[in-house]
């Protein structure tokens, strides 16, 4: 019955203890548990912990760039073609496609699409839209506690809990996945 | 276009015009939605004239009735509505041009306040009655059956001419009366009298464009003159000639003409004659030959040296010298006398003194030429005057009249309150007003007969001022009558004539038929190349004018005695009142035309109301600012109006424009502004008996109220912007003299 | 296909007013106003009311200067560049006859801002309470007449009103006119703010509701719309007359002849001070006059051979390039 | 307008005042809906040379007229040319209702017994024209002139015989010859006009049509 | 009291404490709140009535005239747009420069941005003669083949404001998500439902935080240039025209400075109000107040400077017409308002320069309001005098706005207030998680020995792992 799997959430009141716990995991105190499996829940963002957790990707900026580029090209082409097709406007010795005003408007379009792309990509990449949520969640995280989530099997289950206890975990929630 | 059979004027019927733009352009309506079907009507002609096309305007010739000048006009008719007036290019009077009053004639025609039914005074109030009742009334009072003694009957009209004039005389003859009072406030009667005495012709022609210098003593020839459009046109020639003509304007209040003057001289009212003599003296001392003049005049002239003159007139001596120099250097010149010179107890004398300058400068025959008479004297305009107004008041006072017919004049409005004309008219047993509008006179009449507007009626006219080529211009309907219960003036008079069995008028079905036969009866010299009477009639209706030949006419300069009174200031009433006339309002007859109410006064730019023109110095003295209400009181009454600070008046002068202050006359005129004529002193010119319009002395006082004076200009100085740039005349002569650019 | 258009239109019309602007006009309607002939009689203004369905707004609205007179005659007192009767020609000749640059841009008398303040405090002036700057004029005696200035839309070729309209309701027609398309206008009123001549008038109310009481409304000209509230309007050089003339010419397959028609104001002017015509036709009266007075379009500063010629354009230095040339009024001195 | 046409015209001729041809292609793709709508429009009809008839439908409603005038009998059965009665169309901006005299010209003798004609004769004897209800109309800020459209499509049109003028009329008035009293079957709104001007290279200056 | 020792925030404060303190602002309101709401609605009602009246009768009722085609509407429009800039300043600029004292106050400032934009947006519509055709300004494909005129600064406005409104609203929302999650966890009933939807299931996982941080920074980077461009574009409504007094090169910076100025002033106002009513002395501390005041003072001086630059440029430039406009501002009919503007805008700010007056909150409240009055006058003084004294002397004129204009301007404040009142009761007006961050980092900085000790433990832990042989055992 070694195929039993658990998911545990350890809630630490003290940021430093949680930090040390993760450090221990990273140091393979518990064989078979890799730091890459560790997921955090925290009331604020903790850049330090993320150092420990290792570089995890955040792709938002790429989308931002895409958005901005789209904004520029679409914006300008849209304006220019609209002007070139506006059959009444261009008369009286004025340019059909006046650069100065188009620059202004293109600039706005750049920002608009930049923002939109950024936000959408954020919502998707951070799993707020469509992403699956953590099943184990505690309101405490919203207050002042830090949660560490791990998927464990028979062998790693106990030692990890021990490790958590050793680091003064306040509470451990767990559930059995299959 | 051929005018055959035009009395069946089917094409003048109003078509269903709902869809052709009169409905307001639904700018609110989303632009993609078209109008809904079946909402508007569209009607075709029963029987179309081949030249009348829906959607295309047709121009018909007629005559403008807005002032006595009698300009020939074209009216644009479309879908049976007359839309726009333009001058008739063939007319020797207005060369296809038109003034603002002529343009606004349309609003007289379409005026919402027109009389639509006959009114009869029953128990003190005017009530609408049918034409039958009205005509029976008329017949009882004036008809053959009524034992009306002809002498006790009178016509009171404005300037009349053409066949209407003929009909009126015929009617008077038929009734057996000679009382035809012809009244115009804006007239040149005194000048006519002087001309008659000095030159032997009442209305000679003034060749403005021939003159190099025009010295005008208050003659507002481009504004309220005898023929504004004609003189405006010649003014342009005068200004573009080489060398360019110089205009010197001497007057107590800047008129429209004065507004264009090169040299504008403010003068104390009534002293124009003195200035003229002063100038004469200067000329004589400069060696102008005065030997032609009788001794008495030469001594008179000699008596007016510059200092004395400038003391009396308030014109600085150097200015007098300058005027004289200009007159002497640039010949020929032309000296004109206008209302401000005429309107005094000694008006005749002043004008005589002024005309004397023409004699002295030898302008007679050069810039003043005989006009002669047309071959149809009976059709020429009976020029109006104010003498008849006084005479009429006098007659009414003596209860010498039983029946009076009013037409084209509004004495109740124009007469000074001091005459008490309103009451006197009440005392006349039976008063009939032939009128389009509920003006003061009509409202005080016993029977009001609503007549067709100038654009609905037939008629013929000759302008009061006839240029070299004299002409009769025809007035024809431009659309069918708006109101079925209105009748043509000519038709009415003709009916009365027929009732009187007047010889020569029986056969005619209506005025149109009469006119047509009258034209058929014209001599061939007039008919020109017309092949038949029908053809001539058609051509006449097309052209709108008939050119007639001039007979006689000669001028013989003859000096008259001049004795100007002593001038003394009136300490009790320090200011002279100038009831100024303006092109637009005229004598007040146009106060009911919204366009003219909203057209700013040419110089003060005030709209919709009356104002009092006060010189800055005087204003400072009175402690008033623009917009202050000021009370102007003569011994015969007072008016209150807002101050307009105005450099174009003499410091001793308070000018109030005529035209406003109606008690009746429809929504646009009623109760708006004040009427300066009311407070005038009933002084008459000693010689001619003309009412002296400029002879009233007044006091002025701040009444402590102040409102925004409604006017166009926000700022009257150019502040260094080059809005109106000015160049010297000699530069002009150098660059453009003699060149016909374009 | 639009990309083609972008490429073809890219450099198209990229000529400023300096080069005479848009070179593909069918016509180029222009006007000349001879202030030497103008007597300020208002005939043109009233003719405009009659022709163009201009509403009469009444006293109270006029007091708020919400009136609609497309053609107005301004009247000024002072003549900054001429002191009558004292001026010695040598001292003044350059001032009189220099037509450039316009006074608004020249460094005219530094005292001028001062004169502004003075004007406000002028005894005759009405002061600030109701209205700015109603001034009595300087000096005591009035020695000459007033200065009349007929002002209608100048139909600028580099019009300041055109580029600012958010919906292109005002634009430049192939006839060289500033068009105002009433039913496209949304009433942002930017164009009027940007017009240095203040010649655009706004329908602050639904004037038609009370301007033409029965049966006055029967006089309305069906050839152009009656404007409703919220719409900007201005002188159109009587485009409805132009349209008719062009249609007739088209039906007869010819060009419009000079003098074949005229705008309402020009037609009625009693002194003939106004001249109207097609400036593209070298033989038209208008172009002859412009040529004679050596005034050229597309200039902010006229370099005339003969500096004494009278032609000038109002506020030319703003580079609005008006189609209306004024001829200086002439005064005997 | 038909997209195909517009695209081609756009390619071959860029001076032509064509809207849809000048719509950016990617815009077309973006607004696929519009494209679909446009494609739904039927292709050009051939019976008037050098002309692309305007497209667009309008559900007109039946209008009660003083006399139920049968256009079908006149125009279809008797093959009377439209411009025989609407004689002003070639000379003026408005086509004009025929004057009563014109009707009587024939109906003094023809079909005098029919009730409609009787009614007409009454009008004639009362000497007052019937007051027809307007069916086709454009807003007051629109300047539309029949004469120039006829000039373009009929008189100056190569290979167009005047007898077939009713086809041209049908552009904006629909198949009147199949109606009794006229009904409005075309939208007659700006899009309708603009599409036609684009397809037929009509003028595109606002002031040509707006007043 | 000496304030130098004073801290921006007490870092010993417990996180749970923060939650409770902030969340109590969401509890059911007291009577005063409902009174405030009623007042705002009443004000708004005035505007609505006036607008309906104007809509039916045309703009004549506003007493606009020729040449005064623009009146208070446009002036107030600029005012509100300007007001919106403060939020961006605090949340974006200060975020980028890591000024963490912004954290307790940026939330409501940002809300202010969004709401004042929502207010400003109304004015161009109200001011239109035919607002029912407003949509013609939007470029959309039509078979009529007509487009808006992209040359017109008004169209630029439309673009800029749309962009700015979208961006700032999104920015506000994104920044609120973690707090909304907290609300979700601590609320019941409809609020629970609302917050669960709004918080998008935020759980504070490292993945979420990671993207969150990046996004927030990127948005900040976008918003700063955007805010600047928006007000320069608004200024180009004037600078692009040829009217004397409008055609001024220094207008864009001048407008931006004025915008930040009025924004900061109104932040002070709201700061004091919130601090008082929600008893947030713990978070909106005097120290932060001091900082805003100093910032405001600095901006005020910048604004004053740009004013002087404008005057100087006009005075020494050779455009007599512009000079006249300038003089008319000083001595003309607008003089009283102009002088008032100079006083409120340039003199009054010195009240912020002195500690004593700075620390007197009631007085500061009044001052901040007056500063805003001054800034509103500034906008009017930009629009009015130029129209009064332009090139054509004929059209010189003066406009006194009618009651209708005043009512609509007045009502716009009601609308803004209403939005803000709803805001403070629906979402926490102080960002909880950022205050926590602030406290967290401050505590670290405050007691370095703790940090050192902690660091030692980490190194130990890692050195332990350095021993070989354990792996895979």
PDB file of C-alpha atoms in Angstrom, chain E residues 241-414:
ATOM      1  CA  UNK E 241      -5.232  76.316 -31.137  1.00  0.00           C
ATOM      2  CA  UNK E 242      -4.056  79.713 -32.319  1.00  0.00           C
ATOM      3  CA  UNK E 243      -5.872  81.692 -29.680  1.00  0.00           C
ATOM      4  CA  UNK E 244      -3.784  84.164 -27.713  1.00  0.00           C
ATOM      5  CA  UNK E 245      -3.133  82.849 -24.216  1.00  0.00           C
ATOM      6  CA  UNK E 246      -3.858  79.289 -25.307  1.00  0.00           C
ATOM      7  CA  UNK E 247      -1.171  78.910 -27.918  1.00  0.00           C
ATOM      8  CA  UNK E 248       1.514  78.466 -25.272  1.00  0.00           C
ATOM      9  CA  UNK E 249       4.424  76.063 -25.499  1.00  0.00           C
ATOM     10  CA  UNK E 250       4.676  75.573 -21.760  1.00  0.00           C
ATOM     11  CA  UNK E 251       1.117  74.358 -21.441  1.00  0.00           C
ATOM     12  CA  UNK E 252       1.731  70.593 -21.251  1.00  0.00           C
ATOM     13  CA  UNK E 253       4.103  70.688 -18.278  1.00  0.00           C
ATOM     14  CA  UNK E 254       2.003  73.447 -16.792  1.00  0.00           C
ATOM     15  CA  UNK E 255      -1.088  71.278 -16.955  1.00  0.00           C
ATOM     16  CA  UNK E 256       0.673  68.212 -15.596  1.00  0.00           C
ATOM     17  CA  UNK E 257       2.052  70.175 -12.681  1.00  0.00           C
ATOM     18  CA  UNK E 258      -1.360  71.637 -11.978  1.00  0.00           C
ATOM     19  CA  UNK E 259      -2.843  68.164 -12.185  1.00  0.00           C
ATOM     20  CA  UNK E 260      -0.463  66.659  -9.658  1.00  0.00           C
ATOM     21  CA  UNK E 261      -0.988  69.707  -7.506  1.00  0.00           C
ATOM     22  CA  UNK E 262      -4.742  69.478  -7.271  1.00  0.00           C
ATOM     23  CA  UNK E 263      -4.461  65.709  -6.915  1.00  0.00           C
ATOM     24  CA  UNK E 264      -2.166  65.921  -3.926  1.00  0.00           C
ATOM     25  CA  UNK E 265      -4.293  68.601  -2.357  1.00  0.00           C
ATOM     26  CA  UNK E 266      -7.346  66.426  -2.562  1.00  0.00           C
ATOM     27  CA  UNK E 267      -5.352  63.484  -1.178  1.00  0.00           C
ATOM     28  CA  UNK E 268      -4.683  65.553   1.903  1.00  0.00           C
ATOM     29  CA  UNK E 269      -8.400  66.251   2.177  1.00  0.00           C
ATOM     30  CA  UNK E 270      -9.406  62.618   1.919  1.00  0.00           C
ATOM     31  CA  UNK E 271      -6.493  61.535   4.092  1.00  0.00           C
ATOM     32  CA  UNK E 272      -7.746  63.693   6.906  1.00  0.00           C
ATOM     33  CA  UNK E 273     -11.336  62.600   6.455  1.00  0.00           C
ATOM     34  CA  UNK E 274     -10.531  58.874   6.438  1.00  0.00           C
ATOM     35  CA  UNK E 275      -8.066  59.180   9.274  1.00  0.00           C
ATOM     36  CA  UNK E 276     -10.711  60.900  11.336  1.00  0.00           C
ATOM     37  CA  UNK E 277     -13.745  58.806  10.567  1.00  0.00           C
ATOM     38  CA  UNK E 278     -12.124  55.370  10.545  1.00  0.00           C
ATOM     39  CA  UNK E 279      -9.742  56.187  13.385  1.00  0.00           C
ATOM     40  CA  UNK E 280      -6.787  55.057  11.313  1.00  0.00           C
ATOM     41  CA  UNK E 281      -4.242  57.129  13.182  1.00  0.00           C
ATOM     42  CA  UNK E 282      -2.199  53.894  13.370  1.00  0.00           C
ATOM     43  CA  UNK E 283      -1.802  53.745   9.626  1.00  0.00           C
ATOM     44  CA  UNK E 284      -2.337  57.241   8.313  1.00  0.00           C
ATOM     45  CA  UNK E 285       0.228  58.644  10.623  1.00  0.00           C
ATOM     46  CA  UNK E 286       1.327  62.222  10.977  1.00  0.00           C
ATOM     47  CA  UNK E 287       4.664  61.252   9.497  1.00  0.00           C
ATOM     48  CA  UNK E 288       2.982  60.221   6.246  1.00  0.00           C
ATOM     49  CA  UNK E 289       0.823  63.307   6.394  1.00  0.00           C
ATOM     50  CA  UNK E 290       3.968  65.364   6.691  1.00  0.00           C
ATOM     51  CA  UNK E 291       5.398  63.667   3.658  1.00  0.00           C
ATOM     52  CA  UNK E 292       2.358  64.344   1.488  1.00  0.00           C
ATOM     53  CA  UNK E 293       2.257  67.940   2.594  1.00  0.00           C
ATOM     54  CA  UNK E 294       5.884  68.464   1.700  1.00  0.00           C
ATOM     55  CA  UNK E 295       5.312  66.778  -1.637  1.00  0.00           C
ATOM     56  CA  UNK E 296       2.335  69.020  -2.293  1.00  0.00           C
ATOM     57  CA  UNK E 297       4.326  72.078  -1.380  1.00  0.00           C
ATOM     58  CA  UNK E 298       7.084  71.104  -3.765  1.00  0.00           C
ATOM     59  CA  UNK E 299       4.613  70.605  -6.604  1.00  0.00           C
ATOM     60  CA  UNK E 300       2.914  73.883  -5.756  1.00  0.00           C
ATOM     61  CA  UNK E 301       6.220  75.633  -6.213  1.00  0.00           C
ATOM     62  CA  UNK E 302       6.755  73.897  -9.548  1.00  0.00           C
ATOM     63  CA  UNK E 303       3.327  75.050 -10.633  1.00  0.00           C
ATOM     64  CA  UNK E 304       4.042  78.594  -9.515  1.00  0.00           C
ATOM     65  CA  UNK E 305       7.258  78.558 -11.415  1.00  0.00           C
ATOM     66  CA  UNK E 306       5.575  77.402 -14.599  1.00  0.00           C
ATOM     67  CA  UNK E 307       2.984  80.125 -14.120  1.00  0.00           C
ATOM     68  CA  UNK E 308       5.724  82.724 -13.986  1.00  0.00           C
ATOM     69  CA  UNK E 309       7.361  81.205 -17.032  1.00  0.00           C
ATOM     70  CA  UNK E 310       4.111  81.560 -18.924  1.00  0.00           C
ATOM     71  CA  UNK E 311       3.625  85.170 -17.862  1.00  0.00           C
ATOM     72  CA  UNK E 312       7.190  86.016 -18.713  1.00  0.00           C
ATOM     73  CA  UNK E 313       7.081  84.350 -22.071  1.00  0.00           C
ATOM     74  CA  UNK E 314       3.940  86.251 -22.951  1.00  0.00           C
ATOM     75  CA  UNK E 315       5.103  89.545 -21.575  1.00  0.00           C
ATOM     76  CA  UNK E 316       8.459  89.570 -23.278  1.00  0.00           C
ATOM     77  CA  UNK E 317       7.209  87.871 -26.397  1.00  0.00           C
ATOM     78  CA  UNK E 318       6.102  90.140 -29.232  1.00  0.00           C
ATOM     79  CA  UNK E 319       2.477  89.118 -29.419  1.00  0.00           C
ATOM     80  CA  UNK E 320       0.459  92.136 -28.309  1.00  0.00           C
ATOM     81  CA  UNK E 321      -2.753  90.194 -28.460  1.00  0.00           C
ATOM     82  CA  UNK E 322      -1.550  87.545 -26.056  1.00  0.00           C
ATOM     83  CA  UNK E 323      -0.222  90.383 -23.947  1.00  0.00           C
ATOM     84  CA  UNK E 324      -3.664  91.911 -23.834  1.00  0.00           C
ATOM     85  CA  UNK E 325      -5.145  88.649 -22.691  1.00  0.00           C
ATOM     86  CA  UNK E 326      -2.560  88.488 -19.939  1.00  0.00           C
ATOM     87  CA  UNK E 327      -3.295  92.035 -18.865  1.00  0.00           C
ATOM     88  CA  UNK E 328      -6.994  91.383 -18.999  1.00  0.00           C
ATOM     89  CA  UNK E 329      -6.412  88.579 -16.534  1.00  0.00           C
ATOM     90  CA  UNK E 330      -4.799  91.009 -14.130  1.00  0.00           C
ATOM     91  CA  UNK E 331      -7.062  94.041 -14.567  1.00  0.00           C
ATOM     92  CA  UNK E 332      -9.939  92.798 -16.662  1.00  0.00           C
ATOM     93  CA  UNK E 333     -13.298  91.455 -15.624  1.00  0.00           C
ATOM     94  CA  UNK E 334     -11.737  88.183 -14.516  1.00  0.00           C
ATOM     95  CA  UNK E 335      -9.245  89.915 -12.234  1.00  0.00           C
ATOM     96  CA  UNK E 336     -10.856  88.903  -8.922  1.00  0.00           C
ATOM     97  CA  UNK E 337     -10.842  85.240  -9.854  1.00  0.00           C
ATOM     98  CA  UNK E 338      -7.363  85.465 -11.268  1.00  0.00           C
ATOM     99  CA  UNK E 339      -5.919  87.017  -8.146  1.00  0.00           C
ATOM    100  CA  UNK E 340      -7.781  84.493  -6.035  1.00  0.00           C
ATOM    101  CA  UNK E 341      -6.210  81.742  -8.119  1.00  0.00           C
ATOM    102  CA  UNK E 342      -2.735  83.191  -7.636  1.00  0.00           C
ATOM    103  CA  UNK E 343      -3.300  83.475  -3.904  1.00  0.00           C
ATOM    104  CA  UNK E 344      -4.685  79.989  -3.397  1.00  0.00           C
ATOM    105  CA  UNK E 345      -2.271  78.441  -5.811  1.00  0.00           C
ATOM    106  CA  UNK E 346       0.984  80.127  -4.965  1.00  0.00           C
ATOM    107  CA  UNK E 347       0.717  81.843  -1.590  1.00  0.00           C
ATOM    108  CA  UNK E 348      -1.472  79.549   0.433  1.00  0.00           C
ATOM    109  CA  UNK E 349       0.782  76.507  -0.138  1.00  0.00           C
ATOM    110  CA  UNK E 350       3.297  78.101   2.190  1.00  0.00           C
ATOM    111  CA  UNK E 351       0.995  76.925   4.934  1.00  0.00           C
ATOM    112  CA  UNK E 352       2.331  73.474   4.031  1.00  0.00           C
ATOM    113  CA  UNK E 353       5.899  74.658   4.392  1.00  0.00           C
ATOM    114  CA  UNK E 354       5.689  75.291   8.118  1.00  0.00           C
ATOM    115  CA  UNK E 355       5.589  72.419  10.508  1.00  0.00           C
ATOM    116  CA  UNK E 356       3.244  74.049  12.963  1.00  0.00           C
ATOM    117  CA  UNK E 357       0.491  74.685  10.485  1.00  0.00           C
ATOM    118  CA  UNK E 358       1.225  71.393   8.748  1.00  0.00           C
ATOM    119  CA  UNK E 359       0.484  69.441  11.879  1.00  0.00           C
ATOM    120  CA  UNK E 360      -2.788  71.210  12.517  1.00  0.00           C
ATOM    121  CA  UNK E 361      -5.134  68.813  10.731  1.00  0.00           C
ATOM    122  CA  UNK E 362      -8.366  70.841  10.789  1.00  0.00           C
ATOM    123  CA  UNK E 363      -6.463  73.776   9.332  1.00  0.00           C
ATOM    124  CA  UNK E 364      -4.817  71.512   6.793  1.00  0.00           C
ATOM    125  CA  UNK E 365      -8.247  70.252   5.845  1.00  0.00           C
ATOM    126  CA  UNK E 366      -9.393  73.784   5.061  1.00  0.00           C
ATOM    127  CA  UNK E 367      -6.165  74.610   3.265  1.00  0.00           C
ATOM    128  CA  UNK E 368      -6.335  71.555   1.052  1.00  0.00           C
ATOM    129  CA  UNK E 369      -9.864  72.473   0.064  1.00  0.00           C
ATOM    130  CA  UNK E 370      -8.797  76.028  -0.766  1.00  0.00           C
ATOM    131  CA  UNK E 371      -5.893  74.754  -2.810  1.00  0.00           C
ATOM    132  CA  UNK E 372      -8.398  72.817  -4.875  1.00  0.00           C
ATOM    133  CA  UNK E 373     -10.567  75.879  -5.259  1.00  0.00           C
ATOM    134  CA  UNK E 374      -7.486  77.652  -6.527  1.00  0.00           C
ATOM    135  CA  UNK E 375      -6.766  74.923  -8.993  1.00  0.00           C
ATOM    136  CA  UNK E 376     -10.354  74.964 -10.228  1.00  0.00           C
ATOM    137  CA  UNK E 377     -10.086  78.717 -10.751  1.00  0.00           C
ATOM    138  CA  UNK E 378      -6.870  78.144 -12.657  1.00  0.00           C
ATOM    139  CA  UNK E 379      -8.732  76.031 -15.174  1.00  0.00           C
ATOM    140  CA  UNK E 380     -11.431  78.641 -15.540  1.00  0.00           C
ATOM    141  CA  UNK E 381      -8.813  81.345 -15.957  1.00  0.00           C
ATOM    142  CA  UNK E 382      -7.343  79.327 -18.784  1.00  0.00           C
ATOM    143  CA  UNK E 383     -10.640  78.981 -20.619  1.00  0.00           C
ATOM    144  CA  UNK E 384     -12.376  82.285 -19.919  1.00  0.00           C
ATOM    145  CA  UNK E 385     -10.129  85.302 -20.535  1.00  0.00           C
ATOM    146  CA  UNK E 386      -8.785  84.086 -23.857  1.00  0.00           C
ATOM    147  CA  UNK E 387     -12.261  83.705 -25.223  1.00  0.00           C
ATOM    148  CA  UNK E 388     -13.122  87.158 -23.920  1.00  0.00           C
ATOM    149  CA  UNK E 389     -10.234  88.966 -25.552  1.00  0.00           C
ATOM    150  CA  UNK E 390      -9.291  87.253 -28.751  1.00  0.00           C
ATOM    151  CA  UNK E 391      -8.208  88.762 -32.049  1.00  0.00           C
ATOM    152  CA  UNK E 392     -11.386  90.423 -33.254  1.00  0.00           C
ATOM    153  CA  UNK E 393     -12.134  93.465 -31.094  1.00  0.00           C
ATOM    154  CA  UNK E 394     -15.728  93.243 -32.247  1.00  0.00           C
ATOM    155  CA  UNK E 395     -16.299  90.023 -30.391  1.00  0.00           C
ATOM    156  CA  UNK E 396     -14.870  91.074 -27.056  1.00  0.00           C
ATOM    157  CA  UNK E 397     -17.362  90.014 -24.498  1.00  0.00           C
ATOM    158  CA  UNK E 398     -17.727  88.698 -20.990  1.00  0.00           C
ATOM    159  CA  UNK E 399     -19.483  85.584 -19.797  1.00  0.00           C
ATOM    160  CA  UNK E 400     -20.966  85.033 -16.406  1.00  0.00           C
ATOM    161  CA  UNK E 401     -22.034  81.386 -16.293  1.00  0.00           C
ATOM    162  CA  UNK E 402     -25.690  80.746 -15.699  1.00  0.00           C
ATOM    163  CA  UNK E 403     -27.159  78.814 -12.811  1.00  0.00           C
ATOM    164  CA  UNK E 404     -27.343  75.779 -15.054  1.00  0.00           C
ATOM    165  CA  UNK E 405     -23.587  75.652 -15.482  1.00  0.00           C
ATOM    166  CA  UNK E 406     -23.022  76.159 -11.788  1.00  0.00           C
ATOM    167  CA  UNK E 407     -25.521  73.463 -10.889  1.00  0.00           C
ATOM    168  CA  UNK E 408     -23.860  70.891 -13.115  1.00  0.00           C
ATOM    169  CA  UNK E 409     -20.409  71.731 -11.809  1.00  0.00           C
ATOM    170  CA  UNK E 410     -21.699  71.561  -8.248  1.00  0.00           C
ATOM    171  CA  UNK E 411     -23.418  68.269  -8.885  1.00  0.00           C
ATOM    172  CA  UNK E 412     -20.291  66.681 -10.263  1.00  0.00           C
ATOM    173  CA  UNK E 413     -18.803  66.840  -6.789  1.00  0.00           C
ATOM    174  CA  UNK E 414     -21.839  65.033  -5.481  1.00  0.00           C
TER     175      UNK E 414
END
